[in-house]
mmCIF file of C-alpha atoms in Angstrom:
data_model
loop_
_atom_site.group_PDB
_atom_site.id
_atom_site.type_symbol
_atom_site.label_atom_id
_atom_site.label_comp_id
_atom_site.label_asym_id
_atom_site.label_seq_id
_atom_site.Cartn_x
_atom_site.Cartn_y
_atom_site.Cartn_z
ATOM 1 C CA UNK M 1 123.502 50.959 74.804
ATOM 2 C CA UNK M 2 121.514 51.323 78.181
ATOM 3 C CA UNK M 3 124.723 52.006 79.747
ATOM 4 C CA UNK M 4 126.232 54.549 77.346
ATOM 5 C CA UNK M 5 122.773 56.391 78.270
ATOM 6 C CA UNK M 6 123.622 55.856 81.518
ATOM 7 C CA UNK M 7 126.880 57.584 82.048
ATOM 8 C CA UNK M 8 125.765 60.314 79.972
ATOM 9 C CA UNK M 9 123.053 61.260 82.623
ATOM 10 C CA UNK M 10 125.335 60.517 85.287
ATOM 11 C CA UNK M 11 127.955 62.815 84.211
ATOM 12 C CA UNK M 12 124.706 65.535 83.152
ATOM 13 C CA UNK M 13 123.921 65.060 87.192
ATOM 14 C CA UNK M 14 127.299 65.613 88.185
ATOM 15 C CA UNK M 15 128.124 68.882 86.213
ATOM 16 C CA UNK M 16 124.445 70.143 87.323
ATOM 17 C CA UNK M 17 125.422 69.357 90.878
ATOM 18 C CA UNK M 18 128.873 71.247 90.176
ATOM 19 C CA UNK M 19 127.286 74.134 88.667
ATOM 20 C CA UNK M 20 124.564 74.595 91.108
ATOM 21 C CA UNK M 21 127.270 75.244 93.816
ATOM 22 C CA UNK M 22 129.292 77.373 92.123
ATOM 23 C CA UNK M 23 128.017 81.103 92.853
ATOM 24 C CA UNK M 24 127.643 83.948 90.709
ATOM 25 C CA UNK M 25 128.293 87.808 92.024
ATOM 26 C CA UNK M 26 126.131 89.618 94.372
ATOM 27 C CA UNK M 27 127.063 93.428 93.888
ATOM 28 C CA UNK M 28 123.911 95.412 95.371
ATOM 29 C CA UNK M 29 124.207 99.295 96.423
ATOM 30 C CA UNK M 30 121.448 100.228 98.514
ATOM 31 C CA UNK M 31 120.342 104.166 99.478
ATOM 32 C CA UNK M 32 117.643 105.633 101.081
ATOM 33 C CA UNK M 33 114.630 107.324 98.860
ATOM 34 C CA UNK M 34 111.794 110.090 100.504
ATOM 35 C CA UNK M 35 108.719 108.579 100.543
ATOM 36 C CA UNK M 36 107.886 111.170 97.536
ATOM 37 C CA UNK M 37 109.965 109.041 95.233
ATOM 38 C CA UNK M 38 108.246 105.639 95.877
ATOM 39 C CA UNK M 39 105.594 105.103 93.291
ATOM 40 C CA UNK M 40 102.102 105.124 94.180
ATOM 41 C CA UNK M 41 101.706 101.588 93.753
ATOM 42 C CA UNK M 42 103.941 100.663 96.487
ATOM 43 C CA UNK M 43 102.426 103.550 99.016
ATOM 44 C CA UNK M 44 99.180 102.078 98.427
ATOM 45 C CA UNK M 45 100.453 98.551 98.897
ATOM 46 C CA UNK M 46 101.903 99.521 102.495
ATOM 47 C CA UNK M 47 98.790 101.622 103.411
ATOM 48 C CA UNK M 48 97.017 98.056 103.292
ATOM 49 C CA UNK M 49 98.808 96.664 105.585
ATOM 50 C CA UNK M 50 99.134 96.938 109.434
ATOM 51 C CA UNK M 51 102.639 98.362 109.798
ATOM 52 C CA UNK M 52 102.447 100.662 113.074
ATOM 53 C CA UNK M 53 105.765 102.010 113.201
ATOM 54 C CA UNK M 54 107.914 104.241 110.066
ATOM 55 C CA UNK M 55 108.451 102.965 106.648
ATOM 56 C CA UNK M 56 111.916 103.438 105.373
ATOM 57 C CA UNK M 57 112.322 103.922 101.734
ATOM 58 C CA UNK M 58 114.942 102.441 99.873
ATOM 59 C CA UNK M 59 116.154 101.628 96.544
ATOM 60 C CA UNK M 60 118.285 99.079 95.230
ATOM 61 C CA UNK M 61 120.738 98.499 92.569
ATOM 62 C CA UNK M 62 122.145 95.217 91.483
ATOM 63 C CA UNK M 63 123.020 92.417 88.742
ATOM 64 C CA UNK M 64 119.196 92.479 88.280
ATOM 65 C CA UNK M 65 118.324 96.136 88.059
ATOM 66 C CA UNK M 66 116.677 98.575 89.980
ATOM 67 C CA UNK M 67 114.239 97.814 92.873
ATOM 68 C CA UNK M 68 112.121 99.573 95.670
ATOM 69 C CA UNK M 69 112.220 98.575 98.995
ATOM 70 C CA UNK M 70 110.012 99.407 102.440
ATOM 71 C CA UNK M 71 111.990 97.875 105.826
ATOM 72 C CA UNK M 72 110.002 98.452 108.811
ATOM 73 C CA UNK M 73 109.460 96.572 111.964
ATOM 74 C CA UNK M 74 106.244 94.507 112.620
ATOM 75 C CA UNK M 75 105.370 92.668 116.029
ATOM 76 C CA UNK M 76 109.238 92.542 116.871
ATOM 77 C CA UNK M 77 110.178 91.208 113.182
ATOM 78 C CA UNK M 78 112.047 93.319 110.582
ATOM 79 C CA UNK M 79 110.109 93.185 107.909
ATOM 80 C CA UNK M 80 111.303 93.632 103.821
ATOM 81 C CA UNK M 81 108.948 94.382 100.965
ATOM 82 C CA UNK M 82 110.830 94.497 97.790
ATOM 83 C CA UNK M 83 109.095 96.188 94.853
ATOM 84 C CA UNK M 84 109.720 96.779 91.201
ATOM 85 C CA UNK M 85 110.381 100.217 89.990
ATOM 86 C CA UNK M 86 106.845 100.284 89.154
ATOM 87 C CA UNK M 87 105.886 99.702 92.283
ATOM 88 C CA UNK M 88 104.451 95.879 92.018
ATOM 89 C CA UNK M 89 105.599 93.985 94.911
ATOM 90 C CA UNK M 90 108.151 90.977 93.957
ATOM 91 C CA UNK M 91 108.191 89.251 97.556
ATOM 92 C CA UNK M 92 108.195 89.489 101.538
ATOM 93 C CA UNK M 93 111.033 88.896 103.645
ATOM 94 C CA UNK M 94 110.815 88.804 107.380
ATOM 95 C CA UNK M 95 114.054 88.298 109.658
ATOM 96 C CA UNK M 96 113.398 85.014 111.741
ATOM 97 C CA UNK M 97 115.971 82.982 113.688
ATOM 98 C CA UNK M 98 117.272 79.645 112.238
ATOM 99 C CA UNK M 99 116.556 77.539 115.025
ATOM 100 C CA UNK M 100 112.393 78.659 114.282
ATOM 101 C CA UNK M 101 113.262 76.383 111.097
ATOM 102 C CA UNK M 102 111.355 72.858 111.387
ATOM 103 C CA UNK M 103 114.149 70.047 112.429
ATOM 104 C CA UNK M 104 114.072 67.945 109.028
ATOM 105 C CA UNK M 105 114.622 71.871 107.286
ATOM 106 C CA UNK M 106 117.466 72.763 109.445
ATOM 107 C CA UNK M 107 119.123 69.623 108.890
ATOM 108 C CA UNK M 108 118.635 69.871 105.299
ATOM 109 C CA UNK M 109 119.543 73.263 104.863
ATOM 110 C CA UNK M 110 122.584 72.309 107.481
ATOM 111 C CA UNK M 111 124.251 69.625 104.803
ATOM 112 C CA UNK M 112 123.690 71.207 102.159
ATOM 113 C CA UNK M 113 126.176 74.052 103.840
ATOM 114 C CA UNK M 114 128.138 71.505 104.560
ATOM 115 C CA UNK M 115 128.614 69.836 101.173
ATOM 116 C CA UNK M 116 129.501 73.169 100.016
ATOM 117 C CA UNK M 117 131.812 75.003 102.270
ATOM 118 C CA UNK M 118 134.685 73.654 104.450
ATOM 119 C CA UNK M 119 133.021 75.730 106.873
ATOM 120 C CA UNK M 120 130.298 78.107 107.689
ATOM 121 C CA UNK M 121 128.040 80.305 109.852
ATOM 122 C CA UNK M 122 124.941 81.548 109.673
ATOM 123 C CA UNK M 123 124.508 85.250 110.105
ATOM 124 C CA UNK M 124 120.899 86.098 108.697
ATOM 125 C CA UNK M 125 117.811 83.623 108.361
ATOM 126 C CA UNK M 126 115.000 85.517 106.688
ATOM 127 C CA UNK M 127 111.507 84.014 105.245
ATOM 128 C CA UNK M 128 110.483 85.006 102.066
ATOM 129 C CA UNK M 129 106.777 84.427 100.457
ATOM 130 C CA UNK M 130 106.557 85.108 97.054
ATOM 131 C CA UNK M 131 103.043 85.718 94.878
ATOM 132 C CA UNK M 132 100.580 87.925 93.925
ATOM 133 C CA UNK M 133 99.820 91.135 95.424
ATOM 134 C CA UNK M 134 96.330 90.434 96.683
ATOM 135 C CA UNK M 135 97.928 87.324 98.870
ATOM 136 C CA UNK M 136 100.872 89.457 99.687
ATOM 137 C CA UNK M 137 98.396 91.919 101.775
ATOM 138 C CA UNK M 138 96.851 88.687 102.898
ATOM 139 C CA UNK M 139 99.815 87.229 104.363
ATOM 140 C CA UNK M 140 100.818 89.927 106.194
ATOM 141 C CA UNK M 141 97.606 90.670 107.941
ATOM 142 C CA UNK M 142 97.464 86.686 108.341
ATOM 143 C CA UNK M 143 94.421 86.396 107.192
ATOM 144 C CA UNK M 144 93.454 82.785 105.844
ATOM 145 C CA UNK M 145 94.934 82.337 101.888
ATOM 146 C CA UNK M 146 93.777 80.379 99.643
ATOM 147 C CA UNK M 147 95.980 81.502 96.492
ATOM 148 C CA UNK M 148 99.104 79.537 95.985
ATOM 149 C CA UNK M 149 102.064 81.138 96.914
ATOM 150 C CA UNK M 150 105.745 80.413 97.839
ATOM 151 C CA UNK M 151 107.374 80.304 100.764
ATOM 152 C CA UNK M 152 111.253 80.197 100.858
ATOM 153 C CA UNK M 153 114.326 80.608 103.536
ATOM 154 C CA UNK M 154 116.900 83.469 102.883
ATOM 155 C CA UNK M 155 120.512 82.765 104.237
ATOM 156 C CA UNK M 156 123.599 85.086 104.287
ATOM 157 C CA UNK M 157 126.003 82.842 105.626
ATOM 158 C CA UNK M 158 130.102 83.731 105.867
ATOM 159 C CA UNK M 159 131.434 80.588 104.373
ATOM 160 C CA UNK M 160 134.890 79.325 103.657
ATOM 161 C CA UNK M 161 136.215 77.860 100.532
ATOM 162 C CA UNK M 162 139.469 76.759 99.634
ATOM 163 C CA UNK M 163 141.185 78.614 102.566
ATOM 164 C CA UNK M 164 139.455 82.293 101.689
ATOM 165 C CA UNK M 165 136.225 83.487 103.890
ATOM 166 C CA UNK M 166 133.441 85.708 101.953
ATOM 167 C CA UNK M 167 130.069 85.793 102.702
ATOM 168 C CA UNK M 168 127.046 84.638 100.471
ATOM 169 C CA UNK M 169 123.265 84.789 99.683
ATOM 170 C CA UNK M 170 121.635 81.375 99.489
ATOM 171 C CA UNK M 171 117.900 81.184 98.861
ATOM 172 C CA UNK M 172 116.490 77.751 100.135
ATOM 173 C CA UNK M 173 112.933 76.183 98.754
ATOM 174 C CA UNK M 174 110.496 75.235 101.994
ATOM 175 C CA UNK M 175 111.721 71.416 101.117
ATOM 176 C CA UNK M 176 115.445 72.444 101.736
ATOM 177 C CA UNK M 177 116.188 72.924 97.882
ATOM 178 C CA UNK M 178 118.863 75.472 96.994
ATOM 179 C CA UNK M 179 117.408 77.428 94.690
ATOM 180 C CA UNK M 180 119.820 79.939 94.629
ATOM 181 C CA UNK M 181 123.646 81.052 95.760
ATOM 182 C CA UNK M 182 125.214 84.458 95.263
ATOM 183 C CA UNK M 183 128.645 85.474 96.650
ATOM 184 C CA UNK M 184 128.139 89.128 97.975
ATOM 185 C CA UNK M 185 131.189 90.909 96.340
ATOM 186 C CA UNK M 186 130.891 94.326 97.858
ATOM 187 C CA UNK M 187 131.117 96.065 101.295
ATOM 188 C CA UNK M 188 127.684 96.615 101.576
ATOM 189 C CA UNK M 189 127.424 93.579 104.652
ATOM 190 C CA UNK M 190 126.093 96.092 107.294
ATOM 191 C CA UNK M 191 122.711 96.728 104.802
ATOM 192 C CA UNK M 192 122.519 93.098 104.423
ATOM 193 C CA UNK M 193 122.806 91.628 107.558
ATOM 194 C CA UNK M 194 120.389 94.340 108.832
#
């Protein structure tokens, strides 16, 4: 009986393993927006924080809807604040090199590419916190938090699979967990790398 129990979970594992690899579609069109179209809520966010240089205004359209974004550049980082279209902010990105990853995360992050793809590169690392909008502000002005919040590693990586190259989004936990894995379907690569 045990082991009747037992296959069934193994064979659960292995189609959750399967599954977890396989990607769904990434189709995201991106334009820019004035800063009279961004809704108060997300001007008010950015006036809070110490961004020096010009905000530019986008908004994006994907699997998941509509979203605001603000890209700027802060202490030689490009810097991403996503929004909803209500202007609540959803997360932080910021555009780091991999090789700023810890060891034991770049390793971890390195097999997991390589259980999935016959091969692969790395073309974007970003970090990504994800919480409230009162640790948000915090964050960014690096003051001391308190508040839980997430931190996770974006990849767009140009992988190969069964002989054909395309390039995909991979969101990694701060353990190493993939969390996430889109295959970017449209031509939009130069927005996304960016």
């Amino acid at each position: 009986m045990f082991a009747r129990y037992l296959w069934i979970w193994i064979c659960c594992f292995m189609m959750g393993s399967t599954l977890s690899v396989n990607a769904q579609n990434k189709i995201e069109k991106e334009y820019r927006i004035k800063p009279s179209q961004v809704p108060k809520e997300a001007l008010d966010f950015i006036k809070k924080c110490p961004f020096k240089k010009k905000i530019k205004w986008y908004i994006e359209e994907s699997q998941n809807g509509k979203s605001i974004e603000a890209k700027t550049f802060y202490q030689k980082r490009k810097y991403s604040i996503e929004f909803t279209s209500e202007g609540e902010p959803e997360d932080i990105e910021i555009k780091i090199p991999f090789s700023e990853l810890s060891i034991d995360l770049k390793k971890t992050i390195q097999s997991s590419l390589d259980s999935i793809f016959a091969k692969s590169k790395i073309k974007k690392t970003q970090v990504q916190w994800v919480s409230d909008r009162a640790t948000l502000i915090s964050l960014i002005n690096k003051k001391n938090v308190k508040a839980a919040y997430a931190t996770n590693y974006e990849l767009i990586v140009k992988g190969k699979k069964e002989k054909h190259s395309h390039y995909y989004e991979l969101l990694y936990s701060n353990d190493g967990v993939l969390l996430k894995m889109l295959r970017v379907v449209n031509d939009n690569t130069d927005n996304l790398l960016y």
